[in-house]
Structure formats: structure tokens, C-alpha cells
CSV table of C-alpha atoms in Angstrom, one decimal:
chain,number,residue,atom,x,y,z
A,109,UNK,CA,92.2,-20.5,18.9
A,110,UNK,CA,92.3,-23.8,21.1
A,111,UNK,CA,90.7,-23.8,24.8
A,112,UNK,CA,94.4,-24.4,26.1
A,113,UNK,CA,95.7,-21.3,24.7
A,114,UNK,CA,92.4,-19.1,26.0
A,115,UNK,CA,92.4,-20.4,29.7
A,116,UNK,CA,96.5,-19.4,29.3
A,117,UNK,CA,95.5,-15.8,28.4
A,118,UNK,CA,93.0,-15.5,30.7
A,119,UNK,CA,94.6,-13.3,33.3
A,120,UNK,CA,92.2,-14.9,36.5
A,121,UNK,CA,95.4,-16.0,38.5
A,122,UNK,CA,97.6,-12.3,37.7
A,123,UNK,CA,94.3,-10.9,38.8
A,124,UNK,CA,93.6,-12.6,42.0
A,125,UNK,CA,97.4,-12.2,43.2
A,126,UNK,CA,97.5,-8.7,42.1
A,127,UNK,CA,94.4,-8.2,44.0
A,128,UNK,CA,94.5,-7.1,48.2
A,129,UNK,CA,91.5,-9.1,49.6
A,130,UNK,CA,91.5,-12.1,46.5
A,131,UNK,CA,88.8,-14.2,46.1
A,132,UNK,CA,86.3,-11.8,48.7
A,133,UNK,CA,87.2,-8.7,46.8
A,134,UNK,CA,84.7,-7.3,44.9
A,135,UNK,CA,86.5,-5.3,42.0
A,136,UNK,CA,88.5,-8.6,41.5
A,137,UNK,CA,85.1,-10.3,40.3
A,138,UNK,CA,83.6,-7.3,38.4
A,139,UNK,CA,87.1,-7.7,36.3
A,140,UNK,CA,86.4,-11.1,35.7
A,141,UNK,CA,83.1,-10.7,34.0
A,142,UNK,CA,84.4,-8.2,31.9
A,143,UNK,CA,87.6,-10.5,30.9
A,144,UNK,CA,85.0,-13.6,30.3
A,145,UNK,CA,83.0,-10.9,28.3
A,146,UNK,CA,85.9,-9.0,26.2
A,147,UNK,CA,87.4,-13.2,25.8
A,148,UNK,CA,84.8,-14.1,23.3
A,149,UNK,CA,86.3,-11.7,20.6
A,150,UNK,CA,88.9,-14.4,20.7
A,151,UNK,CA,86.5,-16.6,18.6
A,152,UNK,CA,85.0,-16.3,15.1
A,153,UNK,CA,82.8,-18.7,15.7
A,154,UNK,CA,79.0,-17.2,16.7
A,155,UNK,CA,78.4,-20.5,18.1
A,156,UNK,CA,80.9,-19.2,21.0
A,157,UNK,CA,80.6,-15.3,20.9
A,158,UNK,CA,76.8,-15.5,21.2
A,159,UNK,CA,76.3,-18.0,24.2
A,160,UNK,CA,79.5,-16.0,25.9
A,161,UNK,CA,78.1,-12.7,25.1
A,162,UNK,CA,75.1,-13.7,26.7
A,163,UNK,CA,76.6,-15.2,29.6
A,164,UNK,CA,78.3,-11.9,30.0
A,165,UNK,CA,75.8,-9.3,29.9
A,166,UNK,CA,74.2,-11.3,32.8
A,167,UNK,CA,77.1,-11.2,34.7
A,168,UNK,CA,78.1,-8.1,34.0
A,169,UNK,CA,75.2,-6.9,34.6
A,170,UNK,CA,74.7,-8.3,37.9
A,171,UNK,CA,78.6,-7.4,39.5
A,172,UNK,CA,76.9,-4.0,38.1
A,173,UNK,CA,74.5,-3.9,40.7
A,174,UNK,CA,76.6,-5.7,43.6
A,175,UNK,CA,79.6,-3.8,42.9
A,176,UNK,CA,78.8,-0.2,41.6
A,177,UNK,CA,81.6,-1.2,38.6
A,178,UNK,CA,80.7,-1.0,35.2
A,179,UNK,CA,83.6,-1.8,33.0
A,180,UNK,CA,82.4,-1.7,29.0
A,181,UNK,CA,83.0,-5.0,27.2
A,182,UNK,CA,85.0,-3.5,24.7
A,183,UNK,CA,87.7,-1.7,26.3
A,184,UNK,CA,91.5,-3.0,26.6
A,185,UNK,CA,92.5,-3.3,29.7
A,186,UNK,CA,96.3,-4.6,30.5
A,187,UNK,CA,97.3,-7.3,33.2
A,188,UNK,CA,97.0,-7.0,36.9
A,189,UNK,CA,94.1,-4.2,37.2
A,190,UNK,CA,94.0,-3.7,41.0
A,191,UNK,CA,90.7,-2.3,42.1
A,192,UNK,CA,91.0,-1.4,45.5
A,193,UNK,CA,87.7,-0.1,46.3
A,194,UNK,CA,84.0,-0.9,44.6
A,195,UNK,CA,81.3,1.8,44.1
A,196,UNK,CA,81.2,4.1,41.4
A,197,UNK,CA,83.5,3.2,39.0
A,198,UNK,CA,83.1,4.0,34.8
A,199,UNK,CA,85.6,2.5,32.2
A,200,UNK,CA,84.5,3.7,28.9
A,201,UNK,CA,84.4,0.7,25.9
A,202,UNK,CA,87.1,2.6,24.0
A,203,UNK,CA,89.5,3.2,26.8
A,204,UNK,CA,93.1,1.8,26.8
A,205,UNK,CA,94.5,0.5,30.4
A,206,UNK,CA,98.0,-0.9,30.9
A,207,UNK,CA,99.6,-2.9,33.2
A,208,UNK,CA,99.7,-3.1,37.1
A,209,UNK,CA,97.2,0.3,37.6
A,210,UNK,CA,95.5,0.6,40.5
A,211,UNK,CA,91.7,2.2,40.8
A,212,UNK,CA,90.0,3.2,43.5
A,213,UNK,CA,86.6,3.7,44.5
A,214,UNK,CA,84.3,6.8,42.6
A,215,UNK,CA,87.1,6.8,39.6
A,216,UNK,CA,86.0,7.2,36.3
A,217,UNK,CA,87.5,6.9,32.9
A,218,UNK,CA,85.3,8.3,30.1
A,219,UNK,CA,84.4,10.0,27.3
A,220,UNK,CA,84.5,14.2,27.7
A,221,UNK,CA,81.6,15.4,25.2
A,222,UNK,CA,78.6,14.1,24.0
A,223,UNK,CA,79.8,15.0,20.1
A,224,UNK,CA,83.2,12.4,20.6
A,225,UNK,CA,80.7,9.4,22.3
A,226,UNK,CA,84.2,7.4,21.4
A,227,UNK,CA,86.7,9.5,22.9
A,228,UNK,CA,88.0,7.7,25.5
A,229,UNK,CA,91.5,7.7,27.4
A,230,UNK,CA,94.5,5.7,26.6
A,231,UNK,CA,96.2,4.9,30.0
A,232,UNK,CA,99.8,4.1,30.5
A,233,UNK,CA,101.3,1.3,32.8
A,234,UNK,CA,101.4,1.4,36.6
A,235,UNK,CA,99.3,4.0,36.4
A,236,UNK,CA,97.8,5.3,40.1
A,237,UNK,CA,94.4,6.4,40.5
A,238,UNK,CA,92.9,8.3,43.8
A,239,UNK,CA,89.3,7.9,44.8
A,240,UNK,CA,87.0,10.2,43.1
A,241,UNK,CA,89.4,10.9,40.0
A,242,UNK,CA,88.2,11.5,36.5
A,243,UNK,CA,90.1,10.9,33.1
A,244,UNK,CA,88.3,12.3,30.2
A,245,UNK,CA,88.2,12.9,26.7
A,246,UNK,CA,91.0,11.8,24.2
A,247,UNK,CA,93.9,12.2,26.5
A,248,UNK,CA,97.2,10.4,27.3
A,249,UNK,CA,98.6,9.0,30.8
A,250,UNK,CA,101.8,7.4,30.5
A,251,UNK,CA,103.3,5.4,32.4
A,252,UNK,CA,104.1,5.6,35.6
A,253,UNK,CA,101.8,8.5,36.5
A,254,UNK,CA,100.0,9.4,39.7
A,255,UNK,CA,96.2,10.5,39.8
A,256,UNK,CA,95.4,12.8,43.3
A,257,UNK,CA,92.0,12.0,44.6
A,258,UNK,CA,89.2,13.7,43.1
A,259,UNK,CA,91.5,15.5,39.8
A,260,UNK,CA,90.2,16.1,36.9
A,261,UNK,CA,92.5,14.9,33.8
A,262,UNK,CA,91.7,16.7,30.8
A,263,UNK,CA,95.2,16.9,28.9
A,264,UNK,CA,97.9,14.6,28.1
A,265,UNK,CA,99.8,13.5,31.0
A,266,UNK,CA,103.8,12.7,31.0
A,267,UNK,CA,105.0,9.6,32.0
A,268,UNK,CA,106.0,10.0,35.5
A,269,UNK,CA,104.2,13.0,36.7
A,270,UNK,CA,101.3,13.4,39.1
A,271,UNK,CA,98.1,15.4,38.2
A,272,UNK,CA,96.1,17.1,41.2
A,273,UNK,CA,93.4,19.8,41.4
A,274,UNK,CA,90.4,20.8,39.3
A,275,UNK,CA,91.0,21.0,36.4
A,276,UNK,CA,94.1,18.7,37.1
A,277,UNK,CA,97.7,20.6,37.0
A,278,UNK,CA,100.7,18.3,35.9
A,279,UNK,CA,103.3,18.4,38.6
A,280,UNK,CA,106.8,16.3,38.4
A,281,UNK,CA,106.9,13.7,41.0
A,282,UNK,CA,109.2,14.6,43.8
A,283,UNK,CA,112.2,12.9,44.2
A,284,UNK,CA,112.5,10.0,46.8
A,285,UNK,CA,114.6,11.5,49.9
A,286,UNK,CA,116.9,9.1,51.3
A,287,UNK,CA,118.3,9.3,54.6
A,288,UNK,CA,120.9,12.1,54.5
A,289,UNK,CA,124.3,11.6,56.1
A,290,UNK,CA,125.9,13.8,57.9
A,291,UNK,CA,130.1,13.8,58.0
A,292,UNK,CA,132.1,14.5,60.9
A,293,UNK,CA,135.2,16.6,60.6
A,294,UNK,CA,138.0,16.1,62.7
């Protein structure tokens, strides 16, 4: 694969629009050293994936320790990840995120038992995290989907529900009220 074509898929400008404070937020650059880390499986060449790999766990490592993110290597996460808030946020290496989700702070998106170390969630598109929400095990959230703060997912979600309460309960999302009109009879 040619430099041109990686700096294209590198997501850095999707990423900084997508994100509420750009360049000063802090989730913006904790996603950045994992995309500069999960970029070098774009190369077959060790004389890339090592130096990168390297430069990665250093960075990582470090917006680690600024940031309270940890975001493994290996995971696939989808364009525009908004992270709203930094501080205490997992994302497994097997997990699967979409497009356009947003995650706040304390979130975390995991394996469930120590027996599956590789069961990890699969997350739909425009997915909505609250602070404090976990999603674990080997469940699906499709898309469209709203996390309440602090739920606990442990089943399969349906595109366009929400899931609140411990352990989470899926709920359809209300319908948007529009203004009502009222008639006037003669």
C-alpha cells in the first residue's frame, strides 16, 4: 500500500471535525494513537510494523496515563468516534465500533468472563453511550441505539432501542413529539 493511499485512510481530519473541543480534546488524541497503532497492519513489511508498533506502544501508553483511555490496538473501530469525556474508558482488542458513536467518560466495552478473554462486543453505527455504561461479553448493538448512563448491556440490542438499568432492560425509543395542532371549528 503507497504512503498516499495510508495518509487518505487515515481518519485524523473526520476525527478532529467530529470531535467537540478538536485539537485540545483529549479523547481526540488517545484515538489517534490508537489509529497510528492499528495503521501498521496496513503493511507487510516488518521494517514498518515494528518501528510503528513501537512508536505506538509509547504513545499509547502515555495518552494512557494523561487520558484514563485505553483503546486496544487491535480493535475495529469505524469513522468519526466522538469521545466526549476522558477518564476511565476500556475498548477491548476484539471489539467492533461503527460509525459516528459517541463515548463518554467511565464507559467501558469489554470482554464478560475470564473463560471468553476474546469475547468482545460488536457495536452498531451512531451508537450513544452514557457515562459510566458497560457493554460486555459477545453481544450485538445495532445501529442506532442509545446506552443510559451507568447500564449494564449484557444481551443483544436492536437497532434503534435504548438500554437503561442494571442489568440493562431494552426499551423502544419514544417517538419524537412534534408540536400538536389544534383545529378550530366554526
Amino acid at each position: 500500500m503507497s504512503l498516499l493511499n495510508t495518509i487518505r485512510h487515515w481518519a485524523f481530519f473526520e476525527d478532529l471535525r467530529a470531535s467537540q473541543e478538536g485539537l485540545l480534546s483529549l479523547g481526540f488524541w488517545a484515538l489517534q494513537a490508537y489509529r497510528l497503532g492499528h495503521l501498521r497492519y496496513r503493511f507487510n513489511s516488518r521494517l514498518i510494523r515494528i518501528p510503528l508498533g513501537i512508536v505506538h506502544l509509547l504513545l499509547a501508553k502515555l495518552a494512557e496515563m494523561l487520558t484514563g483511555i485505553t483503546i486496544g490496538v487491535s480493535a475495529k473501530i469505524g469513522r468519526r468516534l466522538t469521545i466526549e469525556h476522558s477518564g476511565a474508558i476500556v475498548v477491548h482488542g476484539n471489539a467492533e465500533l461503527g460509525d459516528d458513536c459517541i463515548i463518554r467518560q467511565g464507559v467501558t466495552i469489554g470482554n464478560r468472563r475470564q473463560d471468553d478473554p476474546f469475547g468482545a462486543p460488536v457495536i452498531g453505527h451512531r451508537v450513544n453511550m452514557g457515562a459510566g455504561a458497560k457493554v460486555l461479553g459477545r453481544v450485538r448493538i445495532g445501529d442506532d441505539v442509545e446506552i443510559g448512563a451507568n447500564a449494564v448491556v449484557l444481551i443483544d440490542v436492536p437497532a434503534g432501542a435504548v438500554a437503561v438499568g442494571v442489568p440493562a432492560r431494552i426499551l423502544p425509543r419514544p417517538l419524537a413529539s412534534g408540536p400538536t395542532s389544534t383545529s378550530t371549528h366554526d
